[in-house]
Coordinates of C-alpha atoms in Angstrom, one line a residue:
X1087 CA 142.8 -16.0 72.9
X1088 CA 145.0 -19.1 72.4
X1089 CA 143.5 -21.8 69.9
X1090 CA 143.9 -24.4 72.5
X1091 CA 141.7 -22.0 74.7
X1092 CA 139.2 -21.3 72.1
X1093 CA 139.3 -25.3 71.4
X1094 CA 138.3 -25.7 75.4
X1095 CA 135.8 -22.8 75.6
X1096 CA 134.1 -24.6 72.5
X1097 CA 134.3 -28.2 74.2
X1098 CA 132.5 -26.5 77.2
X1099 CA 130.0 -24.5 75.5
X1100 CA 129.4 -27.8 73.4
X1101 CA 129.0 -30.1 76.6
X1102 CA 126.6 -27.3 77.8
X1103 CA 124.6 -27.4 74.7
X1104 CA 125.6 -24.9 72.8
X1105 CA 126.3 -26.6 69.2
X1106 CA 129.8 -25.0 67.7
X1107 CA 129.6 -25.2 63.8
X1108 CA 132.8 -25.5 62.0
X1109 CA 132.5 -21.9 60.6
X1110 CA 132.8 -20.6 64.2
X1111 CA 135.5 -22.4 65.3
X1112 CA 137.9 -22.4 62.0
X1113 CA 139.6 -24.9 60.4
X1114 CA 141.6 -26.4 63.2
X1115 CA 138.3 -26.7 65.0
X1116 CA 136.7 -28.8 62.4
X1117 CA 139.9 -31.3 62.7
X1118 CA 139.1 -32.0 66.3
X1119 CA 135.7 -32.6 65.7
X1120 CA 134.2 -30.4 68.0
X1121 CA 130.8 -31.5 66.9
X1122 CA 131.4 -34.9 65.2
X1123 CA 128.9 -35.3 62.6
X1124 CA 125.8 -37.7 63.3
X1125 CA 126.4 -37.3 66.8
X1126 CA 123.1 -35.4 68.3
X1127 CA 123.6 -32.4 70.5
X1128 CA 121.0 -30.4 72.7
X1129 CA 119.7 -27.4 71.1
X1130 CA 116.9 -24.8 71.5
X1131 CA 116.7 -20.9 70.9
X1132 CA 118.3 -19.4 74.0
X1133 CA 121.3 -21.9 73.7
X1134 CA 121.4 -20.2 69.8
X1135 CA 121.3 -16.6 71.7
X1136 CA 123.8 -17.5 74.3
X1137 CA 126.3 -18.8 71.2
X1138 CA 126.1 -15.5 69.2
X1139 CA 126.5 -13.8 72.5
X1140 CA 129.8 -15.9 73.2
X1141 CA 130.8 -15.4 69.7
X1142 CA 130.4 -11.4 69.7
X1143 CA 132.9 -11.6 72.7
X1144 CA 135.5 -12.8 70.4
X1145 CA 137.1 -11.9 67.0
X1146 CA 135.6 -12.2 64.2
X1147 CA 137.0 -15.0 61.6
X1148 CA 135.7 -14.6 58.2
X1149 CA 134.9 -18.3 56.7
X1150 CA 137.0 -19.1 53.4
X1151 CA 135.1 -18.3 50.2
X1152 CA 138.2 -20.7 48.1
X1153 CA 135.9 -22.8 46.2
X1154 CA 137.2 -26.4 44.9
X1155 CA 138.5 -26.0 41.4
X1156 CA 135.7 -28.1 39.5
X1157 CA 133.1 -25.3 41.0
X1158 CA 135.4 -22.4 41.4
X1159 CA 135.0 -20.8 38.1
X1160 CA 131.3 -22.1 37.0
X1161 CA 128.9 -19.7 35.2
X1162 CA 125.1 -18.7 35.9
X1163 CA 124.0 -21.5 33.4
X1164 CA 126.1 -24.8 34.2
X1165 CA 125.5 -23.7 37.9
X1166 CA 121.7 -23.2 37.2
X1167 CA 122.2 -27.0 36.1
X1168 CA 122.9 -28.6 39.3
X1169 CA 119.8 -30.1 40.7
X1170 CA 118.9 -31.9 43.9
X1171 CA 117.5 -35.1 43.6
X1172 CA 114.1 -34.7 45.3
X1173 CA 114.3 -38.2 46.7
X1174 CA 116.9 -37.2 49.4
X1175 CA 114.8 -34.0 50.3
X1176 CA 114.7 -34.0 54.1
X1177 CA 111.2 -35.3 55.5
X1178 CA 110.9 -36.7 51.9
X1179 CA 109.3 -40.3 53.3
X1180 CA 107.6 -38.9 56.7
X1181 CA 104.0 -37.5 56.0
X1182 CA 104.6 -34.2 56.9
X1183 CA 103.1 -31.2 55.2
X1184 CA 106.9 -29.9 54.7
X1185 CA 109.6 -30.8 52.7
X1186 CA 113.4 -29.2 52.4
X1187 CA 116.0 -29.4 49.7
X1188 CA 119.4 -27.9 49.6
X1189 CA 121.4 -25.8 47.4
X1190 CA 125.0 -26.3 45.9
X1191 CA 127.8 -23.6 46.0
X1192 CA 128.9 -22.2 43.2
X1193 CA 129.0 -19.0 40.8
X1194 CA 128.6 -15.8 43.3
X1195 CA 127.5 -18.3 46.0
X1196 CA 130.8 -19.4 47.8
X1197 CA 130.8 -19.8 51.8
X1198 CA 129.5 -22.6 53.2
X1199 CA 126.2 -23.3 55.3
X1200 CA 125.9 -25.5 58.0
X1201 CA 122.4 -27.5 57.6
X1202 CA 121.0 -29.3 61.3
X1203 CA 117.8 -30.8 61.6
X1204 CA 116.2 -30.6 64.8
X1205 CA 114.1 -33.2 66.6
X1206 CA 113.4 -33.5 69.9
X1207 CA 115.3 -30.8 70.9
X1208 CA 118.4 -32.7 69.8
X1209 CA 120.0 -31.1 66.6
X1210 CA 122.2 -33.5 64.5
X1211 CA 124.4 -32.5 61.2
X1212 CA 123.4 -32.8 57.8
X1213 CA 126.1 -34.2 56.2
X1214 CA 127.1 -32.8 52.7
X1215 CA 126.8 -35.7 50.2
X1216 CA 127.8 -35.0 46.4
X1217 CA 125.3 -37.8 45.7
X1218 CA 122.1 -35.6 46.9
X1219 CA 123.0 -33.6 43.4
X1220 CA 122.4 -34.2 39.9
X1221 CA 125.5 -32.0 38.3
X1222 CA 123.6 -31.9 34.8
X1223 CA 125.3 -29.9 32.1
X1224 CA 127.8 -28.3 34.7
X1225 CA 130.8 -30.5 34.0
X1226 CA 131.4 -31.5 37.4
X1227 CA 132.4 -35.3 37.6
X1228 CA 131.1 -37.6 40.4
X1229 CA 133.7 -37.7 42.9
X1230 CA 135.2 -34.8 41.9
X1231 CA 134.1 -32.2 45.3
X1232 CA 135.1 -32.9 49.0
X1233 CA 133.3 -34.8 50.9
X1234 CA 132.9 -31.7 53.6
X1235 CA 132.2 -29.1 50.9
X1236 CA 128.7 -27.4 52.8
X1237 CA 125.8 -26.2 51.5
X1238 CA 124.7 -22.6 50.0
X1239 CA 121.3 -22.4 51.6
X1240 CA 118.0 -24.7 51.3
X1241 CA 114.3 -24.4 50.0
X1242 CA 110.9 -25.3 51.6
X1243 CA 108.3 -27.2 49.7
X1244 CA 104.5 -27.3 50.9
X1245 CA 101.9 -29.9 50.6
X1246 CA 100.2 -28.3 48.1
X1247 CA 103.1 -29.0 45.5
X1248 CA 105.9 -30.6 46.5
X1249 CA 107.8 -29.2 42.9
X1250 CA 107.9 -25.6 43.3
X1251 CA 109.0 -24.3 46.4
X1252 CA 107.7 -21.5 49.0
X1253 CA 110.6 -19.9 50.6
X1254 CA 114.7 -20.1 50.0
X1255 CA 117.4 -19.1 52.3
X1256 CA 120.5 -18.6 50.3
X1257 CA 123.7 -16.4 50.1
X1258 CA 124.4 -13.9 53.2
X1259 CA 121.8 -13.1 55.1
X1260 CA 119.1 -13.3 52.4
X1261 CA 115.9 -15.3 52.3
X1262 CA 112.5 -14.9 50.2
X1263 CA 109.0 -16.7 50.3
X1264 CA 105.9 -16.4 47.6
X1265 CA 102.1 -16.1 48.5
X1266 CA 99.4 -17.8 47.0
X1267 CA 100.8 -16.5 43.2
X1268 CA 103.7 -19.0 43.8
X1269 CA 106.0 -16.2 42.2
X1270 CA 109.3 -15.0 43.8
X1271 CA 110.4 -11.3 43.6
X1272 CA 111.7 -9.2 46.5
X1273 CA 113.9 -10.5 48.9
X1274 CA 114.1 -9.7 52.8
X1275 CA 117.8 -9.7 55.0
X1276 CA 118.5 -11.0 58.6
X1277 CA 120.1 -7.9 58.8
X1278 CA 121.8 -4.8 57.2
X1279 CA 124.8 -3.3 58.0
X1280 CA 126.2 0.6 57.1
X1281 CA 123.7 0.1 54.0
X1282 CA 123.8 3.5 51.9
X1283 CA 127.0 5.0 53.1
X1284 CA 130.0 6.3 51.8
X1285 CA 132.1 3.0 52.0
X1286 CA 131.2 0.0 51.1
X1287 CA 128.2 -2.3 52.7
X1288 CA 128.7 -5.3 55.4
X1289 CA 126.9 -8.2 54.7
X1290 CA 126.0 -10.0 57.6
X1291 CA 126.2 -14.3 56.6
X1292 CA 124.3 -16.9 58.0
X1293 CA 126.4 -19.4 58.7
X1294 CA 124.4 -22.1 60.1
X1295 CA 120.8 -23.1 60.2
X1296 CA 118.0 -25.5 62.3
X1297 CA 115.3 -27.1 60.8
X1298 CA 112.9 -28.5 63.1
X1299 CA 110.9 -31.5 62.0
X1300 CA 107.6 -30.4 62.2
X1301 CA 104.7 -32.4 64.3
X1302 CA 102.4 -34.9 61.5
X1303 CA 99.4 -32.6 60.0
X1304 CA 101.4 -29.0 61.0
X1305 CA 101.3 -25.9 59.0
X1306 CA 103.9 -24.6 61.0
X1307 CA 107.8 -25.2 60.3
X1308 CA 110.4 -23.3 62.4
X1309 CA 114.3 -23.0 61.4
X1310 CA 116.8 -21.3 63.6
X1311 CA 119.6 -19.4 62.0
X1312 CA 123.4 -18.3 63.2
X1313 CA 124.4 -14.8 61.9
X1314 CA 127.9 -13.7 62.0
X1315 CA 129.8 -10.6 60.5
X1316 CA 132.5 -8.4 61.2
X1317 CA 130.8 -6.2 63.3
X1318 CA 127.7 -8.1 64.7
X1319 CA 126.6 -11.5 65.6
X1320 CA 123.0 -12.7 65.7
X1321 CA 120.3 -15.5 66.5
X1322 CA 117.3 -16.3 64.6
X1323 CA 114.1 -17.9 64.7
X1324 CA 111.7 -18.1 61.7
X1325 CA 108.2 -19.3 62.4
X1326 CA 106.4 -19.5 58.7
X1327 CA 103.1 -20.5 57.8
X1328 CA 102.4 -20.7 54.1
X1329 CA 98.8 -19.6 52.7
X1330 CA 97.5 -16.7 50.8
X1331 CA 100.1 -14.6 52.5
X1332 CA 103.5 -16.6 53.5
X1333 CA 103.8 -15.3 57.4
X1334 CA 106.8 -15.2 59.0
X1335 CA 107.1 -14.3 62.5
X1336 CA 110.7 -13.8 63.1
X1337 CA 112.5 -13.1 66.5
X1338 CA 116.1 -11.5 66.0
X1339 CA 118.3 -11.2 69.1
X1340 CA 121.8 -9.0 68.1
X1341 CA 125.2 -8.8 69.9
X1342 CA 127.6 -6.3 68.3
X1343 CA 130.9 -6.8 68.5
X1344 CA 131.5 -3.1 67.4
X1345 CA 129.6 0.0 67.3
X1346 CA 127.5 0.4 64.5
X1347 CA 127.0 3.4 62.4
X1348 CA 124.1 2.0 60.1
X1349 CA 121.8 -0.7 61.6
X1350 CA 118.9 -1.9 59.3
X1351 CA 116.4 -4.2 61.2
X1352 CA 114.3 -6.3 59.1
X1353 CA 115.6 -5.0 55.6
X1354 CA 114.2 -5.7 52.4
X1355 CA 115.8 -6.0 49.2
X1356 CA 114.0 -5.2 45.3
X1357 CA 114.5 -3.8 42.1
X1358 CA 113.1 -0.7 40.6
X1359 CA 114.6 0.4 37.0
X1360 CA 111.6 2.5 35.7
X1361 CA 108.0 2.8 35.9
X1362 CA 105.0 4.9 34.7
X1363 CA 106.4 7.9 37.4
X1364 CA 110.3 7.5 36.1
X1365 CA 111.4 6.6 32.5
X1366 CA 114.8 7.5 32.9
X1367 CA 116.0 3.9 32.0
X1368 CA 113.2 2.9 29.8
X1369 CA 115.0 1.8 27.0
X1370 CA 113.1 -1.7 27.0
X1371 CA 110.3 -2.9 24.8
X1372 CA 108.4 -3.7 27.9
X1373 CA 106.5 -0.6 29.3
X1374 CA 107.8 -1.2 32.9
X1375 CA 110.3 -3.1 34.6
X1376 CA 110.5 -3.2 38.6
X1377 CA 109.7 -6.2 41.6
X1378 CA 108.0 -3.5 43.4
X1379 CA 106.7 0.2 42.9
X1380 CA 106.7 1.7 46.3
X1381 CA 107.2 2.1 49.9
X1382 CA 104.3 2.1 52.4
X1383 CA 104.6 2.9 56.1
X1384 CA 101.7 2.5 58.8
X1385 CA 103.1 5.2 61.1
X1386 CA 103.1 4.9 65.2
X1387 CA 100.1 8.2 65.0
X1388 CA 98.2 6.0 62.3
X1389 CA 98.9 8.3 58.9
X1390 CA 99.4 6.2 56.1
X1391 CA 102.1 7.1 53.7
X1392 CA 102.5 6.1 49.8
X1393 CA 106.1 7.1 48.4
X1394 CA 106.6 5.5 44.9
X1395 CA 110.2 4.2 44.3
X1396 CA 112.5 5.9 41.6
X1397 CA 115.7 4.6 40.1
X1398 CA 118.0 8.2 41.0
X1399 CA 120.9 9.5 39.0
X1400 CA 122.6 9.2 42.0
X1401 CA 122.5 7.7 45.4
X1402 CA 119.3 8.7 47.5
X1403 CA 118.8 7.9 50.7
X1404 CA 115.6 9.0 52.5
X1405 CA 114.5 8.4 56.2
X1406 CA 111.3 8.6 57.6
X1407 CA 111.1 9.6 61.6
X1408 CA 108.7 7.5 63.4
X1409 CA 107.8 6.3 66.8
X1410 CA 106.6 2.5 67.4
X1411 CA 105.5 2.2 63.5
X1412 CA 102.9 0.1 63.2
X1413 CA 104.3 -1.4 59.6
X1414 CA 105.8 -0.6 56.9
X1415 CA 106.6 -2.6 53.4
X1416 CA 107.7 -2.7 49.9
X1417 CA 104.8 -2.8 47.7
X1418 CA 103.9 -4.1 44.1
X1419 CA 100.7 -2.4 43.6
X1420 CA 100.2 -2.3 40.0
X1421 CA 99.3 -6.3 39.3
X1422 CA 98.6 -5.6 35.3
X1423 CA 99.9 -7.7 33.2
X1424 CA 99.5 -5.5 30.4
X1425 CA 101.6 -2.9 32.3
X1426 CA 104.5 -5.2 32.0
X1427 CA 103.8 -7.5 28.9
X1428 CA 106.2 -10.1 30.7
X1429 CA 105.4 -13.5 30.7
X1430 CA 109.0 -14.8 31.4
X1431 CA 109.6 -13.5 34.7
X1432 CA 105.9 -12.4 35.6
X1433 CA 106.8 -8.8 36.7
X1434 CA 102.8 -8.2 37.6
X1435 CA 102.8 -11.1 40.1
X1436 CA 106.0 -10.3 42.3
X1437 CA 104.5 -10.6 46.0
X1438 CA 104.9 -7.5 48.1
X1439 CA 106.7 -7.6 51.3
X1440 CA 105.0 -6.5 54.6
X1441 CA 107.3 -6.0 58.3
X1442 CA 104.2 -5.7 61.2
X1443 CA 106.7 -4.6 64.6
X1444 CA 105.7 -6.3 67.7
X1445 CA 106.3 -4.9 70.8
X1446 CA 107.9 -1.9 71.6
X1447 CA 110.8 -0.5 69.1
X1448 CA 110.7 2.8 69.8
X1449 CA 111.8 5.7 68.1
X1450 CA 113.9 6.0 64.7
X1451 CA 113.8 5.5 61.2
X1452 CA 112.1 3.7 58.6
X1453 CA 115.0 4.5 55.7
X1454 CA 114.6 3.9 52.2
X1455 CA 118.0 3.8 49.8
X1456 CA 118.0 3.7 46.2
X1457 CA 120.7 3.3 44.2
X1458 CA 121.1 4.1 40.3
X1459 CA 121.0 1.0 38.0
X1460 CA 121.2 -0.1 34.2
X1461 CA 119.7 -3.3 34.7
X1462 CA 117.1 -5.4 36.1
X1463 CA 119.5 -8.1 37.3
X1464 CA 120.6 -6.2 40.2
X1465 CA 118.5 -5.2 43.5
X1466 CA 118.9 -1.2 43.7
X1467 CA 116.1 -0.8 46.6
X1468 CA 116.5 -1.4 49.8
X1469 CA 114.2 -0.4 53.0
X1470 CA 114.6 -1.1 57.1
X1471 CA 114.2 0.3 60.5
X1472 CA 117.2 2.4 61.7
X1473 CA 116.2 2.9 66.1
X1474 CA 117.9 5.8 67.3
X1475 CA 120.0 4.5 70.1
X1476 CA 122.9 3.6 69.0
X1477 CA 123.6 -0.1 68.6
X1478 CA 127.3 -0.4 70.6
X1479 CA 129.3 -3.3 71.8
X1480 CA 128.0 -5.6 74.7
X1481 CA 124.6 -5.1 74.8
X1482 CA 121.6 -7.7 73.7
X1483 CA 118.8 -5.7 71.3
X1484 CA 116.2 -8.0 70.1
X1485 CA 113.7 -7.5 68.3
X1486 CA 110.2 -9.0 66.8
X1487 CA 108.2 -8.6 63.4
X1488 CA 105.7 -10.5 61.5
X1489 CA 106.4 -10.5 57.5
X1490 CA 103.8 -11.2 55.1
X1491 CA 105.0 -12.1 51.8
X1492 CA 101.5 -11.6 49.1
X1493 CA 99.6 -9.8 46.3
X1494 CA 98.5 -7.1 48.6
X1495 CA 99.2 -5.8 52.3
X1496 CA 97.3 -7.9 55.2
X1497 CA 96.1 -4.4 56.5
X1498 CA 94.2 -1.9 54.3
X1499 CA 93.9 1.8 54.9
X1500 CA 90.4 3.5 55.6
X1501 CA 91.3 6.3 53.4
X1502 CA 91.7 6.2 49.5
X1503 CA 95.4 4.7 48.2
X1504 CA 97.2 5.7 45.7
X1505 CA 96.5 3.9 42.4
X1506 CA 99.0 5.3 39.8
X1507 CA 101.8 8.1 39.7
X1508 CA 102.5 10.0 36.4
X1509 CA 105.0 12.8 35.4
X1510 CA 106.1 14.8 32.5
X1511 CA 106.6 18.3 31.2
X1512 CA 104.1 20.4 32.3
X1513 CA 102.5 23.8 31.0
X1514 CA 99.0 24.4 29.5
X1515 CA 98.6 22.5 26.5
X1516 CA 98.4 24.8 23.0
X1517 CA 100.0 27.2 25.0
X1518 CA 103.2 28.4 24.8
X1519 CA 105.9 27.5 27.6
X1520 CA 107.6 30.3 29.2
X1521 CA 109.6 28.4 31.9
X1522 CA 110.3 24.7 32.7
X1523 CA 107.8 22.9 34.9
X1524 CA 107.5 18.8 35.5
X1525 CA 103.7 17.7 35.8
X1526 CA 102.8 15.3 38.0
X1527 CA 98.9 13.2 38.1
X1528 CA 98.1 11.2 40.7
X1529 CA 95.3 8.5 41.2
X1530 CA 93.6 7.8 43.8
X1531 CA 90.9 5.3 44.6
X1532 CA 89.0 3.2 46.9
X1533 CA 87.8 4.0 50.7
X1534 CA 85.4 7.2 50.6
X1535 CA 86.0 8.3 47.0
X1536 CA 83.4 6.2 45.2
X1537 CA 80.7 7.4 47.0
X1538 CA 81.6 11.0 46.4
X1539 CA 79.1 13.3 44.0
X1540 CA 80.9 14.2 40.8
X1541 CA 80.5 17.9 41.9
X1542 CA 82.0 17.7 46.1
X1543 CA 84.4 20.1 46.8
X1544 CA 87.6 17.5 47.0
X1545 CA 90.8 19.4 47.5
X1546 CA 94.9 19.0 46.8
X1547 CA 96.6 19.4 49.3
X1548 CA 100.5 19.8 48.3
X1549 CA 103.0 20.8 49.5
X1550 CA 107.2 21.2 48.1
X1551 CA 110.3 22.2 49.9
X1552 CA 111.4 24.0 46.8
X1553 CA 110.1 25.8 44.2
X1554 CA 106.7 26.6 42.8
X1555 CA 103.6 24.6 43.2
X1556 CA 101.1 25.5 40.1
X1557 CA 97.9 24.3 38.4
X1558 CA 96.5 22.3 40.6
X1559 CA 93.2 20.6 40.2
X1560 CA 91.9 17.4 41.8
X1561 CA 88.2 16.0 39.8
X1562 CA 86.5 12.3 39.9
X1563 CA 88.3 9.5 37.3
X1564 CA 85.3 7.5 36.8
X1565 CA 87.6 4.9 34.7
X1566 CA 88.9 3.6 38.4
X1567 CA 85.8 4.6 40.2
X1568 CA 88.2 7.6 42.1
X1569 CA 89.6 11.0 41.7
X1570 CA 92.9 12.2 39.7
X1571 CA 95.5 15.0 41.3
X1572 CA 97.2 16.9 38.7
X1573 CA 99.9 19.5 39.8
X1574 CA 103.2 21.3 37.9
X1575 CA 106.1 22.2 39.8
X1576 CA 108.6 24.8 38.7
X1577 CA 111.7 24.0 40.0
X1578 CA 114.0 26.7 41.8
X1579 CA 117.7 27.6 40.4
X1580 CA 119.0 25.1 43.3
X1581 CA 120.6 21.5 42.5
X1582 CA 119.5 18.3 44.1
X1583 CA 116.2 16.1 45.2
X1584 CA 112.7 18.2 45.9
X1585 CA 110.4 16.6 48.3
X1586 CA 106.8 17.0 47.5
X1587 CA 103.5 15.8 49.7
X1588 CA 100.1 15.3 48.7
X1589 CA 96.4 14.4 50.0
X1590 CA 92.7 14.9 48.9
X1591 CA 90.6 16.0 51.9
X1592 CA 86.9 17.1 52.0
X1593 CA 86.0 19.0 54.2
X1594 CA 88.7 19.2 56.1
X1595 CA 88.9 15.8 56.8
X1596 CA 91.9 13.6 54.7
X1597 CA 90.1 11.5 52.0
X1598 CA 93.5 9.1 51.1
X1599 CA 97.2 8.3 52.4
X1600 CA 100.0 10.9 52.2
X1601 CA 101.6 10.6 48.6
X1602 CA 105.5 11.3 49.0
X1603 CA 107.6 11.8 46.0
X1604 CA 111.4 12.7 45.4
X1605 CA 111.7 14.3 42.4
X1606 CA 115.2 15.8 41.0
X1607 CA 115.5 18.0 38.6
X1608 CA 117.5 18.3 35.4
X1609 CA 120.5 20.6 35.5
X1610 CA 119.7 24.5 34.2
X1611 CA 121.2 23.9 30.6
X1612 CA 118.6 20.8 30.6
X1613 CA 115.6 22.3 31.4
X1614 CA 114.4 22.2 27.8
X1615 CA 110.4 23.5 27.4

């Protein structure tokens, strides 16, 4: 298409309502003022559905990531230094129960955001003002940036402290909220794209959001967002609630401008570098280092599943075949402080991350990717639902989810849940060892197990897909009111991941969730005993 044709297809879609933000249109675009700033425009959530379509009929242009020089080549801490002054937060001096501040570009953070508050059903602007900003220790002198510089994202504040916030939305696609802890952790992802492949990931970018001013005395905010990629284009709408859990309910509508090998609907982002169950990297002083410890899925036929996270030698990528799940979430089950000793970054209060599907999404994956890492500074866990149709070019897919950010999943199994996952080198002890063999002990407590007798006749049930299942046992761990699994398996001659699976039942009737595990073992010249 021409750019004097693009220019008049924007003029039209503008006159029809459908706002066209300067990192749509480019550059020239911006010149003519497509949208002039100040200057109030109709807007609701199909006119935001009917842009992305529009745009994912066109090609995609990447927005410039040059930074201005003062900002270009800042590090983490003079960036860290640049604050917002709180008394140009928007809604700052209307009684409302909400509050929003905005974030400066800088460091890894370099495409711009556009920022519109809505009201009305009229969304206007937010002008970027260097003057919102306290530069601190950065070195950036006042009057220094451009006037039309943008934003990197924005936080909500809540009545119940206007100082520390309760959700962020800033670089791509990311955003993250806290529960009643007040403690960030995990993040979630508007969407993933080709995540865990041979090449590298696409990030999908927000590149505009709508903040509606919410009604005097509401609990409820709403903010729209604008997604754009390479390969995709999207329309958001957030509906959050904060409380003990932060709820989000969250509509996604998707137009792909390609076909898509990879989709990840509702993906969520953490960081696992060891645990009780993997010591691999634990060459810290603290006993454990992770934002969450596991994956739980609510399948469609109602089994609930526990697979604790590992940080792999290599890449592992693991899907989970479902039909209409009923949830699934990244979990930080082990809330002891003492299993962390942190009390910088409060490892024992990250919240866990809940996705509840509504309506009908068929059948696919829940996939779980985790990638090797050295450090705690960079998210190696990811989870998301892959459908099995394939997502291809000219088609709408939307979809709907509820995600509750807190200590502990809105929903609790019936049955008993896994409590703690342990592993090392198995064999009988004073005896000894013939052959390698990796123990694992698993506890499990709550639902039927405290009521058991001491002597009821609770049984393992494990399964592997290699090797040798031996010494098993399953007997009552009074310390957590529950029972404790022990099991060795003797690995095979073969290379890669073995899956194992595990449940007490009674009776023949399950008494907890499915335990999953992955566990690889060493190499033949390592399998010391």
């Amino acid at each position: 298409m021409e750019r004097r044709d693009l220019l008049k297809s924007a003029a039209a879609l503008s006159a029809a309502g459908w706002i066209a933000p300067a990192a749509f249109l480019g550059r020239a675009a911006q010149a003519a003022e497509v949208m002039p700033l100040g200057k109030p425009q109709p807007f609701d959530y199909a006119s935001l559905k009917g842009r992305a379509r529009f745009m994912a009929q066109h090609p995609y242009q990447a927005p410039s990531n040059a930074l201005p020089k003062p900002i270009a080549d800042l590090d983490w801490d003079r960036w860290q230094s640049i604050r917002f002054k709180d008394e140009h937060a928007l809604w700052k001096d209307q009684n409302l129960n909400f509050q929003a501040r905005f974030f400066h570009l800088g460091f890894t953070i370099r495409t711009p955001v556009h920022m519109y508050e809505v009201v009305d059903g009229q969304a206007t602007e937010i002008a970027y003002d260097s003057a919102m900003f306290d530069y601190g220790k950065s070195g950036v002198k006042d009057g220094a940036l451009p006037k039309n510089l943008g934003f990197a994202g924005f936080r909500l504040n809540y009545r119940d402290d206007f100082v520390r916030d309760v959700a962020a939305f800033q670089g791509a696609s990311y955003f993250r909220a806290v529960g009643a802890e007040k403690q960030y952790g995990q993040s979630a992802r508007g969407l993933a794209v080709d995540c865990g492949l041979d090449r590298p990931e696409e990030f999908p970018i927000f590149v505009a959001y709508y903040l509606e001013r919410p009604t005097r005395g509401a609990n409820t905010v709403t903010v729209y967002g604008l997604l754009d990629s390479a390969s995709v284009t999207g329309a958001y709408r957030f509906v959050m609630t904060p409380g003990e859990n932060f709820v989000m309910e969250i509509d996604a509508a998707l137009y792909p401008r390609k076909t898509i090998e990879r989709v990840g609907i509702a993906p969520l982002t953490s960081m696992y570098q060891f645990g009780e169950n993997d010591r691999r990297m634990a060459n810290d002083w603290r006993p454990e280092i992770h934002d969450t410890d596991g994956l739980q899925i609510w399948t469609g036929g109602g089994e609930w599943i526990w697979r604790p996270l590992v940080n792999p030698l290599a890449l592992h990528v693991n899907s989970f075949h479902d039909d209409n799940p009923r949830g699934f979430g990244l979990m930080q089950r082990d809330r002891n402080f003492d299993h962390y000793q942190d009390d910088g970054v409060f490892y024992d209060k990250r919240p866990c991350a809940w996705i509840e599907p509504k309506g009908d999404w068929g059948k696919g994956s829940i996939m779980l990717v985790e990638i090797p890492t050295a450090d705690e500074t960079f998210d190696n866990i990811v989870a998301f639902w892959h459908p099995d149709e394939a997502v291809v070019p000219g088609k709408e897919y939307l979809y709907a989810y509820r995600l509750s950010w807190g200590a502990a999943n809105p929903y609790h199994p019936p049955l008993a849940t896994t409590q703690a996952t342990r592993t090392g080198i198995g064999g009988v002890i004073g005896q000894p060892r013939r052959y390698f063999s990796w123990r694992f002990a698993i506890d499990f407590a709550g639902g039927p197990l405290a009521q058991l007798p001491r002597n009821a006749k609770v049984e393992p049930v494990i399964s592997a897909s290699r090797g040798r299942v031996e010494i098993t046992s399953a007997r009552p761990l009074d310390a957590i009111h529950g029972w404790r699994a022990m099991f060795d398996l003797v690995p095979d001659a073969g290379a890669g991941p073995i899956d194992l699976r595990l449940y007490l039942r009674l009776d023949g009737k399950p008494l907890t969730e499915t335990w999953l595990y992955q566990y690889t073992p060493p190499p033949l010249a390592e399998r010391r005993f």
